[in-house]
Short mmCIF file of C-alpha atoms in Angstrom, two decimals:
data_model
loop_
_atom_site.label_atom_id
_atom_site.label_comp_id
_atom_site.label_asym_id
_atom_site.label_seq_id
_atom_site.Cartn_x
_atom_site.Cartn_y
_atom_site.Cartn_z
CA MET W 24 18.99 -170.97 20.03
CA LEU W 25 21.46 -173.22 21.69
CA LEU W 26 22.60 -174.44 18.37
CA ARG W 27 23.05 -170.80 17.15
CA THR W 28 25.24 -170.14 20.23
CA ALA W 29 27.35 -173.18 19.84
CA TRP W 30 27.91 -172.28 16.15
CA ARG W 31 28.83 -168.80 16.97
CA ARG W 32 31.37 -170.04 19.62
CA ALA W 33 32.75 -172.36 17.21
CA ALA W 34 33.12 -169.75 14.58
CA ALA W 35 34.85 -167.29 17.01
CA ALA W 36 37.43 -170.07 17.88
CA VAL W 37 38.66 -170.46 14.49
CA PRO W 38 41.59 -168.01 13.87
CA VAL W 39 41.05 -165.60 11.03
CA ALA W 40 43.61 -166.43 8.38
CA PRO W 41 44.17 -164.64 5.16
CA GLY W 42 43.54 -166.93 2.10
CA PRO W 43 42.01 -166.96 -1.15
CA ASN W 44 38.52 -166.03 -1.19
CA SER W 45 35.95 -167.84 -3.04
CA THR W 46 33.73 -164.81 -3.63
CA ALA W 47 35.44 -162.06 -5.61
CA PRO W 48 34.78 -158.60 -4.16
CA THR W 49 33.93 -156.00 -6.42
CA ARG W 50 35.88 -153.23 -4.38
CA GLY W 51 37.93 -153.12 -1.20
CA LEU W 52 40.87 -154.97 0.19
CA ARG W 53 41.69 -158.38 -0.65
CA LEU W 54 44.60 -159.77 1.28
CA ARG W 55 46.33 -162.67 -0.51
CA VAL W 56 49.26 -164.41 0.89
CA VAL W 57 51.87 -164.25 -2.00
CA ASP W 58 53.53 -167.63 -2.19
CA HIS W 59 57.43 -167.04 -1.75
CA ALA W 60 59.54 -169.54 -3.00
CA THR W 61 59.87 -172.29 -0.52
CA GLN W 62 63.24 -173.76 0.61
CA SER W 63 63.90 -176.71 -1.54
CA ASP W 64 66.89 -179.18 -1.57
CA VAL W 65 67.18 -178.87 -5.31
CA PRO W 66 68.05 -175.42 -6.40
CA SER W 67 66.31 -174.24 -9.45
CA ALA W 68 67.98 -172.45 -12.12
CA THR W 69 65.34 -169.69 -12.22
CA ALA W 70 63.33 -168.35 -9.34
CA THR W 71 59.65 -169.65 -9.82
CA PRO W 72 57.20 -166.71 -9.99
CA PRO W 73 54.42 -166.73 -7.38
CA GLN W 74 51.70 -169.35 -7.91
CA ALA W 75 48.89 -166.95 -8.35
CA GLU W 76 48.44 -166.17 -11.86
CA SER W 77 47.91 -162.64 -10.90
CA GLU W 78 49.97 -160.79 -8.16
CA LEU W 79 47.98 -158.21 -6.01
CA ARG W 80 50.01 -155.20 -5.26
CA PRO W 81 49.64 -151.83 -3.93
CA LEU W 82 48.95 -148.90 -6.11
CA TYR W 83 52.06 -146.99 -6.81
CA MET W 84 51.90 -143.22 -5.90
CA ASP W 85 55.44 -142.51 -5.09
CA VAL W 86 56.93 -141.50 -8.44
CA GLN W 87 59.32 -139.03 -6.63
CA ALA W 88 61.19 -141.87 -5.09
CA THR W 89 61.38 -143.80 -8.40
CA THR W 90 59.54 -144.34 -11.60
CA PRO W 91 58.64 -147.66 -13.56
CA LEU W 92 60.49 -148.25 -16.71
CA ASP W 93 58.66 -146.93 -19.76
CA PRO W 94 57.97 -150.04 -22.16
CA ARG W 95 59.64 -147.90 -24.92
CA VAL W 96 62.78 -147.73 -22.71
CA LEU W 97 62.90 -151.28 -22.02
CA ASP W 98 62.58 -152.14 -25.71
CA ALA W 99 65.51 -149.90 -26.69
CA MET W 100 67.76 -151.49 -24.05
CA ILE W 101 67.09 -155.11 -24.54
CA PRO W 102 69.16 -155.58 -27.63
CA TYR W 103 72.16 -154.14 -25.74
CA LEU W 104 71.69 -156.63 -23.03
CA VAL W 105 71.19 -159.55 -25.15
CA ASN W 106 72.93 -159.24 -28.51
CA TYR W 107 74.94 -155.99 -28.82
CA TYR W 108 76.95 -156.52 -25.55
CA GLY W 109 80.21 -154.95 -26.64
CA ASN W 110 82.31 -152.56 -24.65
CA PRO W 111 81.77 -149.10 -26.16
CA HIS W 112 85.58 -148.46 -25.78
CA SER W 113 86.76 -151.35 -27.75
CA ARG W 114 88.04 -149.96 -30.89
CA THR W 115 88.93 -152.88 -32.88
CA HIS W 116 85.68 -154.67 -33.68
CA ALA W 117 82.09 -154.36 -34.52
CA TYR W 118 80.91 -155.22 -31.09
CA GLY W 119 82.65 -152.09 -29.83
CA TRP W 120 81.72 -149.82 -32.73
CA GLU W 121 78.01 -150.62 -32.55
CA SER W 122 78.16 -150.21 -28.67
CA GLU W 123 79.90 -146.76 -29.08
CA ALA W 124 77.34 -145.77 -31.75
CA ALA W 125 74.67 -146.45 -29.37
CA MET W 126 76.19 -144.69 -26.59
CA GLU W 127 76.79 -141.60 -28.63
CA HIS W 128 73.31 -141.71 -29.96
CA ALA W 129 71.95 -141.82 -26.30
CA ARG W 130 74.26 -138.90 -25.59
CA GLN W 131 72.56 -136.93 -28.38
CA GLN W 132 69.25 -137.78 -27.08
CA VAL W 133 69.87 -136.50 -23.54
CA ALA W 134 71.60 -133.35 -24.92
CA SER W 135 68.56 -132.60 -27.03
CA LEU W 136 66.18 -132.68 -24.14
CA ILE W 137 67.95 -129.89 -22.41
CA GLY W 138 69.29 -127.74 -25.12
CA ALA W 139 72.86 -128.75 -24.78
CA ASP W 140 75.48 -129.87 -27.21
CA PRO W 141 76.32 -133.76 -26.89
CA ARG W 142 79.95 -133.02 -25.83
CA GLU W 143 78.66 -131.47 -22.68
CA ILE W 144 76.99 -134.59 -21.48
CA ILE W 145 79.15 -137.02 -19.31
CA PHE W 146 77.48 -140.31 -18.14
CA THR W 147 77.50 -141.12 -14.45
CA SER W 148 75.93 -143.62 -12.26
CA GLY W 149 73.25 -141.17 -11.12
CA ALA W 150 72.30 -137.78 -10.05
CA THR W 151 74.10 -138.17 -6.76
CA GLU W 152 77.36 -138.88 -8.51
CA SER W 153 76.68 -135.93 -10.75
CA ASN W 154 76.11 -133.58 -7.79
CA ASN W 155 79.38 -134.83 -6.17
CA ILE W 156 81.23 -134.05 -9.32
CA ALA W 157 79.75 -130.56 -9.54
CA ILE W 158 80.37 -129.85 -6.10
CA LYS W 159 83.74 -131.06 -5.94
CA GLU W 160 84.45 -128.44 -8.68
CA LEU W 161 84.20 -125.84 -5.94
CA GLU W 162 87.29 -127.28 -4.26
CA SER W 163 89.23 -127.43 -7.34
CA ALA W 164 88.50 -123.91 -8.44
CA ILE W 165 91.61 -121.76 -9.64
CA GLN W 166 90.50 -118.44 -8.12
CA PRO W 167 90.13 -118.57 -4.40
CA ASP W 168 86.99 -116.37 -4.59
CA THR W 169 85.07 -118.51 -7.31
CA SER W 170 82.07 -120.02 -5.84
CA LEU W 171 79.14 -122.13 -6.95
CA VAL W 172 75.44 -122.07 -6.52
CA SER W 173 73.48 -125.24 -6.31
CA VAL W 174 69.80 -125.35 -6.45
CA MET W 175 67.24 -127.98 -7.09
CA THR W 176 65.09 -127.41 -10.24
CA VAL W 177 61.97 -129.20 -8.77
CA ASN W 178 61.95 -130.12 -5.22
CA ASN W 179 61.37 -133.73 -4.64
CA GLU W 180 59.42 -133.33 -1.45
CA ILE W 181 56.96 -130.50 -1.98
CA GLY W 182 57.16 -130.00 -5.89
CA VAL W 183 58.12 -126.45 -5.87
CA LYS W 184 59.75 -124.97 -9.05
CA GLN W 185 62.62 -122.75 -8.30
CA PRO W 186 63.11 -119.50 -10.45
CA ILE W 187 66.00 -121.18 -12.28
CA ALA W 188 66.23 -118.66 -15.20
CA GLU W 189 66.38 -115.95 -12.77
CA ILE W 190 69.09 -117.47 -10.65
CA GLY W 191 70.94 -118.29 -13.67
CA ARG W 192 70.78 -114.77 -14.95
CA ILE W 193 72.11 -113.57 -11.43
CA CYS W 194 74.98 -116.06 -11.43
CA SER W 195 75.92 -115.31 -14.93
CA SER W 196 76.16 -111.58 -14.12
CA ARG W 197 78.33 -112.17 -10.96
CA LYS W 198 80.58 -114.87 -12.69
CA VAL W 199 79.58 -117.49 -10.45
CA TYR W 200 78.91 -121.05 -11.37
CA PHE W 201 75.46 -122.20 -11.42
CA HIS W 202 74.55 -125.98 -10.84
CA THR W 203 71.11 -127.40 -10.56
CA ASP W 204 69.93 -130.94 -9.60
CA ALA W 205 67.24 -131.34 -12.19
CA ALA W 206 66.46 -135.11 -11.32
CA GLN W 207 62.74 -134.29 -10.83
CA ALA W 208 62.58 -131.71 -13.55
CA VAL W 209 64.08 -133.30 -16.57
CA GLY W 210 61.61 -134.29 -19.05
CA LYS W 211 58.77 -132.87 -16.98
CA ILE W 212 59.20 -129.28 -17.43
CA PRO W 213 60.90 -127.44 -20.38
CA LEU W 214 64.57 -126.87 -19.61
CA ASP W 215 67.14 -125.06 -21.77
CA VAL W 216 70.65 -124.80 -20.27
CA ASN W 217 71.24 -121.75 -22.45
CA ASP W 218 68.19 -119.85 -21.86
CA MET W 219 68.50 -120.52 -18.05
CA LYS W 220 72.26 -119.94 -17.90
CA ILE W 221 72.95 -123.32 -16.29
CA ASP W 222 76.43 -124.24 -15.96
CA LEU W 223 76.16 -127.73 -14.50
CA MET W 224 73.05 -130.06 -14.37
CA SER W 225 72.51 -133.38 -12.75
CA ILE W 226 70.25 -135.77 -14.57
CA SER W 227 68.90 -139.09 -12.92
CA GLY W 228 67.73 -142.05 -15.11
CA HIS W 229 65.13 -143.54 -12.82
CA LYS W 230 63.19 -140.50 -12.13
CA ILE W 231 62.14 -140.13 -15.77
CA TYR W 232 61.00 -143.73 -16.48
CA GLY W 233 64.51 -144.84 -17.29
CA PRO W 234 66.78 -147.45 -15.70
CA LYS W 235 68.31 -147.24 -12.25
CA GLY W 236 72.09 -146.90 -11.81
CA VAL W 237 72.70 -144.27 -14.62
CA GLY W 238 72.53 -140.58 -14.78
CA ALA W 239 74.35 -137.87 -16.51
CA ILE W 240 75.97 -134.58 -15.74
CA TYR W 241 75.83 -131.66 -18.08
CA ILE W 242 79.03 -129.54 -17.98
CA ARG W 243 79.04 -126.18 -20.08
CA ARG W 244 81.78 -125.97 -22.67
CA ARG W 245 81.28 -122.32 -23.60
CA PRO W 246 82.41 -120.59 -21.36
CA ARG W 247 84.34 -123.72 -20.13
CA VAL W 248 83.62 -125.03 -16.72
CA ARG W 249 86.34 -127.15 -15.25
CA VAL W 250 85.48 -130.17 -13.02
CA GLU W 251 87.74 -132.60 -11.44
CA ALA W 252 87.02 -136.23 -11.77
CA LEU W 253 85.63 -138.18 -8.92
CA GLN W 254 86.58 -141.56 -10.27
CA SER W 255 89.99 -141.98 -11.93
CA GLY W 256 91.09 -144.92 -14.19
CA GLY W 257 91.13 -145.39 -17.94
CA GLY W 258 90.11 -141.92 -18.91
CA GLN W 259 86.75 -142.58 -20.38
CA GLU W 260 84.22 -139.79 -20.66
CA ARG W 261 86.89 -137.25 -21.71
CA GLY W 262 88.94 -138.03 -18.45
CA MET W 263 85.95 -136.77 -16.33
CA ARG W 264 84.59 -140.04 -15.28
CA SER W 265 86.50 -143.23 -15.77
CA GLY W 266 84.83 -146.60 -15.89
CA THR W 267 83.21 -148.46 -18.84
CA VAL W 268 80.12 -146.72 -19.87
CA PRO W 269 77.24 -149.19 -19.32
CA THR W 270 75.75 -149.23 -22.79
CA PRO W 271 72.44 -150.85 -22.17
CA LEU W 272 71.84 -148.29 -19.16
CA VAL W 273 72.87 -145.16 -21.18
CA VAL W 274 70.72 -146.42 -24.13
CA GLY W 275 67.79 -146.64 -21.59
CA LEU W 276 68.56 -143.06 -20.32
CA GLY W 277 68.71 -141.81 -24.00
CA ALA W 278 65.48 -143.43 -24.95
CA ALA W 279 63.88 -142.05 -21.67
CA CYS W 280 64.88 -138.58 -22.50
CA GLU W 281 63.60 -138.91 -26.06
CA VAL W 282 60.29 -140.26 -25.00
CA ALA W 283 60.07 -137.59 -22.32
CA GLN W 284 60.50 -134.88 -24.92
CA GLN W 285 57.83 -136.17 -27.15
CA GLU W 286 55.39 -136.86 -24.16
CA MET W 287 56.08 -133.80 -22.12
CA GLU W 288 53.01 -131.76 -22.89
CA TYR W 289 50.57 -134.78 -22.92
CA ASP W 290 51.92 -135.92 -19.56
CA HIS W 291 51.89 -132.42 -18.07
CA LYS W 292 48.45 -131.70 -19.07
CA ARG W 293 47.17 -135.06 -17.80
CA ILE W 294 49.07 -134.95 -14.64
CA SER W 295 47.92 -131.54 -13.92
CA LYS W 296 44.24 -132.70 -14.42
CA LEU W 297 44.77 -135.68 -12.08
CA ALA W 298 46.48 -133.46 -9.38
CA GLU W 299 43.58 -131.06 -9.50
CA ARG W 300 41.22 -133.88 -9.14
CA LEU W 301 43.07 -135.39 -6.05
CA THR W 302 43.51 -132.10 -4.25
CA GLN W 303 39.90 -130.87 -5.03
CA LYS W 304 38.45 -134.17 -3.84
CA ILE W 305 40.45 -134.13 -0.60
CA MET W 306 40.10 -130.62 0.30
CA LYS W 307 36.32 -130.62 -0.35
CA SER W 308 35.74 -133.59 1.96
CA LEU W 309 38.18 -132.91 4.69
CA PRO W 310 38.75 -129.85 6.83
CA ASP W 311 42.13 -128.60 8.08
CA VAL W 312 44.27 -129.88 5.18
CA VAL W 313 47.18 -127.80 4.13
CA MET W 314 49.12 -128.07 0.85
CA ASN W 315 52.80 -127.55 1.42
CA GLY W 316 54.66 -125.28 -1.22
CA ASP W 317 53.81 -122.52 -3.29
CA PRO W 318 50.66 -123.29 -5.28
CA GLU W 319 51.66 -120.97 -8.18
CA HIS W 320 55.31 -122.20 -8.86
CA HIS W 321 54.48 -125.84 -8.46
CA TYR W 322 55.04 -129.04 -10.56
CA PRO W 323 51.65 -130.72 -10.31
CA GLY W 324 52.88 -134.27 -10.09
CA CYS W 325 54.20 -133.90 -6.55
CA ILE W 326 51.52 -133.06 -4.06
CA ASN W 327 52.53 -132.68 -0.45
CA LEU W 328 49.68 -132.37 1.94
CA SER W 329 49.40 -132.02 5.75
CA PHE W 330 46.57 -133.49 7.66
CA ALA W 331 46.11 -131.59 10.97
CA TYR W 332 45.62 -133.68 13.80
CA VAL W 333 46.54 -136.83 12.15
CA GLU W 334 50.07 -138.46 12.48
CA GLY W 335 51.67 -138.88 9.12
CA GLU W 336 53.12 -142.32 9.70
CA SER W 337 49.87 -143.63 11.11
CA LEU W 338 48.15 -142.57 8.03
CA LEU W 339 50.78 -144.06 5.79
CA MET W 340 50.45 -147.43 7.63
CA ALA W 341 46.71 -147.15 7.30
CA LEU W 342 46.94 -146.64 3.63
CA LYS W 343 48.66 -150.01 3.10
CA ASP W 344 47.24 -150.69 -0.40
CA VAL W 345 48.68 -147.45 -1.66
CA ALA W 346 52.56 -146.81 -1.94
CA LEU W 347 53.11 -143.41 -0.52
CA SER W 348 55.61 -141.46 1.27
CA SER W 349 55.79 -138.67 3.80
CA GLY W 350 58.83 -136.59 2.72
CA SER W 351 61.73 -137.95 0.71
CA ALA W 352 62.99 -141.57 0.42
CA CYS W 353 66.46 -140.30 1.01
CA THR W 354 65.50 -139.56 4.64
CA SER W 355 62.72 -141.80 5.36
CA ALA W 356 64.65 -143.89 7.77
CA SER W 357 64.95 -141.13 10.17
CA LEU W 358 61.99 -140.04 12.41
CA GLU W 359 62.78 -136.21 12.11
CA PRO W 360 60.20 -134.18 10.14
CA SER W 361 61.37 -133.09 6.76
CA TYR W 362 63.90 -130.39 6.64
CA VAL W 363 62.15 -128.82 3.55
CA LEU W 364 58.81 -128.47 5.44
CA ARG W 365 60.80 -126.95 8.29
CA ALA W 366 62.63 -124.54 5.97
CA ILE W 367 59.25 -123.29 4.49
CA GLY W 368 58.05 -122.56 8.06
CA THR W 369 55.66 -125.35 8.47
CA ASP W 370 54.47 -126.00 12.10
CA GLU W 371 56.21 -128.93 13.83
CA ASP W 372 52.85 -130.75 14.24
CA LEU W 373 51.89 -130.03 10.69
CA ALA W 374 55.31 -131.19 9.34
CA HIS W 375 54.68 -134.73 11.08
CA SER W 376 51.36 -134.91 9.34
CA SER W 377 52.55 -134.60 5.70
CA ILE W 378 52.06 -137.17 2.94
CA ARG W 379 53.30 -136.82 -0.49
CA PHE W 380 51.19 -138.10 -3.24
CA GLY W 381 53.08 -138.68 -6.57
CA ILE W 382 51.36 -138.71 -9.97
CA GLY W 383 53.12 -139.78 -12.87
CA ARG W 384 52.82 -140.84 -16.63
CA PHE W 385 51.14 -144.21 -15.75
CA THR W 386 48.88 -143.09 -12.92
CA THR W 387 45.27 -143.68 -13.64
CA GLU W 388 42.18 -141.80 -12.62
CA GLU W 389 41.02 -144.96 -10.88
CA GLU W 390 44.08 -145.01 -8.73
CA VAL W 391 43.70 -141.26 -7.81
CA ASP W 392 39.97 -141.95 -6.89
CA TYR W 393 40.89 -145.02 -4.82
CA THR W 394 43.59 -143.22 -2.93
CA VAL W 395 41.37 -140.16 -2.33
CA GLU W 396 38.68 -142.37 -1.02
CA LYS W 397 41.05 -144.34 1.38
CA CYS W 398 42.57 -141.33 2.51
CA ILE W 399 39.51 -139.47 3.32
CA HIS W 400 38.08 -142.59 5.16
CA HIS W 401 41.39 -142.97 7.19
CA VAL W 402 41.82 -139.42 7.99
CA LYS W 403 38.28 -139.34 9.44
CA ARG W 404 38.80 -142.46 11.39
CA LEU W 405 42.18 -141.29 12.91
CA ARG W 406 40.79 -137.92 13.72
CA GLU W 407 37.84 -139.55 15.68
CA MET W 408 40.49 -141.28 17.71
CA SER W 409 42.38 -138.07 18.43
CA PRO W 410 41.93 -136.33 21.62
CA LEU W 411 43.55 -133.05 20.04
CA TRP W 412 40.88 -133.22 17.31
CA GLU W 413 38.10 -133.60 20.00
CA MET W 414 39.30 -130.52 21.76
CA VAL W 415 39.40 -128.53 18.58
CA GLN W 416 35.87 -129.72 17.86
CA ASP W 417 34.87 -128.30 21.20
CA GLY W 418 36.32 -125.01 20.16
CA ILE W 419 39.43 -125.00 22.31
CA ASP W 420 42.34 -123.17 20.83
CA LEU W 421 45.26 -125.66 20.95
CA LYS W 422 47.82 -122.83 20.74
CA SER W 423 46.48 -121.40 24.12
CA ILE W 424 46.88 -124.68 26.16
CA LYS W 425 49.83 -124.77 28.71
CA TRP W 426 50.93 -128.34 28.63
CA THR W 427 52.22 -129.26 31.99
CA GLN W 428 55.30 -131.42 32.62
CA HIS W 429 54.86 -134.75 34.15
CA MET Z 11 54.49 -146.86 -51.31
CA ALA Z 12 50.97 -145.40 -51.53
CA ALA Z 13 49.96 -143.09 -48.91
CA SER Z 14 48.02 -144.74 -46.04
CA SER Z 15 44.24 -144.82 -46.52
CA ARG Z 16 41.65 -144.30 -43.96
CA ALA Z 17 41.02 -148.06 -43.69
CA GLN Z 18 44.72 -148.69 -43.15
CA VAL Z 19 44.96 -146.12 -40.36
CA LEU Z 20 41.91 -147.64 -38.77
CA ASP Z 21 43.39 -151.07 -39.02
CA LEU Z 22 46.43 -149.92 -37.30
CA TYR Z 23 44.50 -148.26 -34.47
CA ARG Z 24 42.59 -151.45 -33.89
CA ALA Z 25 45.70 -153.52 -34.06
CA MET Z 26 47.38 -151.36 -31.63
CA LEU Z 27 44.48 -151.42 -29.03
CA ARG Z 28 44.07 -155.15 -29.49
CA GLU Z 29 47.88 -155.80 -28.72
CA SER Z 30 48.01 -153.24 -25.86
CA LYS Z 31 45.34 -155.17 -23.95
CA HIS Z 32 47.92 -158.10 -23.64
CA PHE Z 33 50.15 -156.03 -21.34
CA SER Z 34 50.25 -157.90 -18.03
CA ALA Z 35 51.03 -154.87 -15.92
CA TYR Z 36 47.87 -152.72 -15.11
CA ASN Z 37 49.56 -149.45 -15.52
CA TYR Z 38 51.27 -150.17 -18.77
CA ARG Z 39 48.04 -151.58 -20.22
CA THR Z 40 45.88 -148.63 -19.23
CA TYR Z 41 48.66 -146.25 -20.37
CA ALA Z 42 48.87 -147.85 -23.84
CA VAL Z 43 45.23 -148.01 -24.42
CA ARG Z 44 44.75 -144.38 -23.25
CA ARG Z 45 47.76 -142.99 -25.13
CA ILE Z 46 46.83 -144.63 -28.35
CA ARG Z 47 43.35 -143.49 -28.13
CA ASP Z 48 44.27 -139.86 -27.41
CA ALA Z 49 47.06 -139.77 -30.04
CA PHE Z 50 44.91 -141.04 -32.91
CA ARG Z 51 42.15 -138.64 -31.84
CA GLU Z 52 44.63 -135.64 -31.64
CA ASN Z 53 45.79 -136.31 -35.00
CA LYS Z 54 42.56 -137.23 -36.95
CA ASN Z 55 42.34 -133.96 -38.79
CA VAL Z 56 45.84 -134.10 -40.22
CA LYS Z 57 45.54 -133.60 -43.99
CA ASP Z 58 49.29 -133.43 -45.27
CA PRO Z 59 50.02 -136.86 -46.58
CA VAL Z 60 53.72 -136.72 -45.81
CA GLU Z 61 52.82 -135.88 -42.18
CA ILE Z 62 50.17 -138.65 -42.14
CA GLN Z 63 52.81 -141.21 -43.38
CA ALA Z 64 55.35 -140.07 -40.70
CA LEU Z 65 52.67 -140.60 -38.04
CA VAL Z 66 51.70 -143.98 -39.35
CA ASN Z 67 55.41 -145.15 -39.38
CA LYS Z 68 55.82 -143.99 -35.93
CA ALA Z 69 52.61 -145.84 -34.96
CA LYS Z 70 53.97 -149.00 -36.79
CA ARG Z 71 56.98 -148.75 -34.72
CA ASP Z 72 55.19 -148.41 -31.48
CA LEU Z 73 53.09 -151.46 -32.41
CA GLY Z 74 56.20 -153.38 -32.89
CA ILE Z 75 57.36 -152.40 -29.31
CA ILE Z 76 54.16 -153.40 -27.93
CA ARG Z 77 54.07 -156.75 -29.77
CA ARG Z 78 57.87 -157.39 -28.47
CA GLN Z 79 57.15 -156.44 -25.01
CA ASN Z 80 54.20 -158.78 -24.87
CA ALA Z 81 55.85 -161.69 -26.58
CA VAL Z 82 57.93 -162.66 -23.64
CA LYS Z 83 56.31 -163.05 -20.18
CA ILE Z 84 58.92 -161.15 -18.53
CA ALA Z 85 57.18 -160.97 -15.08
CA PRO Z 86 54.12 -162.30 -13.44
CA THR Z 87 50.85 -160.47 -13.99
CA GLN Z 88 50.30 -157.52 -11.73
CA ARG Z 89 47.09 -155.94 -10.40
CA PRO Z 90 46.68 -153.23 -7.96
CA ARG Z 91 44.65 -153.99 -4.84
CA GLY Z 92 41.43 -152.46 -4.78
CA ILE Z 93 41.00 -151.78 -8.40
CA PRO Z 94 38.39 -154.21 -9.71
CA THR Z 95 39.50 -156.35 -12.69
CA GLU Z 96 38.11 -155.47 -16.16
CA SER Z 97 36.00 -158.70 -16.17
CA VAL Z 98 34.32 -157.70 -12.77
CA ARG Z 99 33.85 -154.22 -13.97
CA ASN Z 100 32.18 -155.31 -17.12
CA GLN Z 101 29.53 -157.28 -15.00
CA GLN Z 102 28.74 -154.10 -13.05
#
């Protein structure tokens, strides 16, 4: 008995350190210290990848923030990064001509996805730049009473689909320009700039499995929409956006659009099924869960749930093996609850408890099941620790409490 | 070129699945295998030889893409934490 106590004391004294485990667990967490490149005197030409033959990483469930490159997109881009590196505006040699041809082909691919003419697509550095160009148009409008309506097609925080065709019809009848930020919608739901009477549209590459740093703006030609350039210089892109067009990036954007057009139906069906699976499983196992956003006009791949009596940040931290977000990446640095949730009338405390689950083209059923399992486990655990939850269980109506000041 | 026979289509299907298993990234690997299976299954009743040939040509192009993507080890192998590896799962 003495021996056992001594052993136990010795075992307790050893600090618990993460390290490679000899027994491979079938499920559950396995923390592995990823070997970062150590400081060495001799700088190596290339950074050596981590020593482990396989790198363990969290599941990715944050597609609204950004998406991985589709292998078909990377395949299309590589030749323009390696071999065909000409400037598409060089007019005097084959390098320029082939680069220009690739750029124009990409333009056609983007246009085809949204029912536009290729002459109406201007490449930019992303949807943010496109938005700025569109909104600056307001300042350069000729008539003093011309105005612009700008609406997101699909919201990035709660996935709600705006009634674009309706808005387009109204704007068109009132002779008001209609701009939409379609970053989260392009390639995911069918869009047609003519059916929906859209005058300006922002497109983002990295939201549709394309590269980061590139986007496009659609600018209607008939009737002509005049915009003022944000960036002036050599007059590229019909003078609307000077600067060398980055051929490898736009080729990637074009390829991403083409793939999206082909895969839209398949992806939508699959993502809807996975979204249904996720919400059903969570709602079945946990009480007091609210889905934010209109369930009818909703893009399935963006699920925003509020877990009452659980703080969103602590749930995010608990779900450390899953890459998730509460609200949008753009505002994640601030501690304020999402302006979107506030706008739809969510209670302050529920707004702080929201988590956004993103399901995309590459999300697997396994990942969804694992996320659900961990989510249920941690919500239950956090609620056990919550005095508010305890009070609710005792039948106290929290709204009736008069909290005193200290 | 003669129209693709059933045997050729099946060979193509097997080759695509085989190559897809070499993707080092879990998400790409699972997507490729799933997509290939679903695509071949969806089109299994196509009768028009012109349409069949077009589908076969597209599949051959995609096979080329998979092969090229896997030929170069662009990034270290990636696995999501918590998802058991195929080998472990096969033991269960």
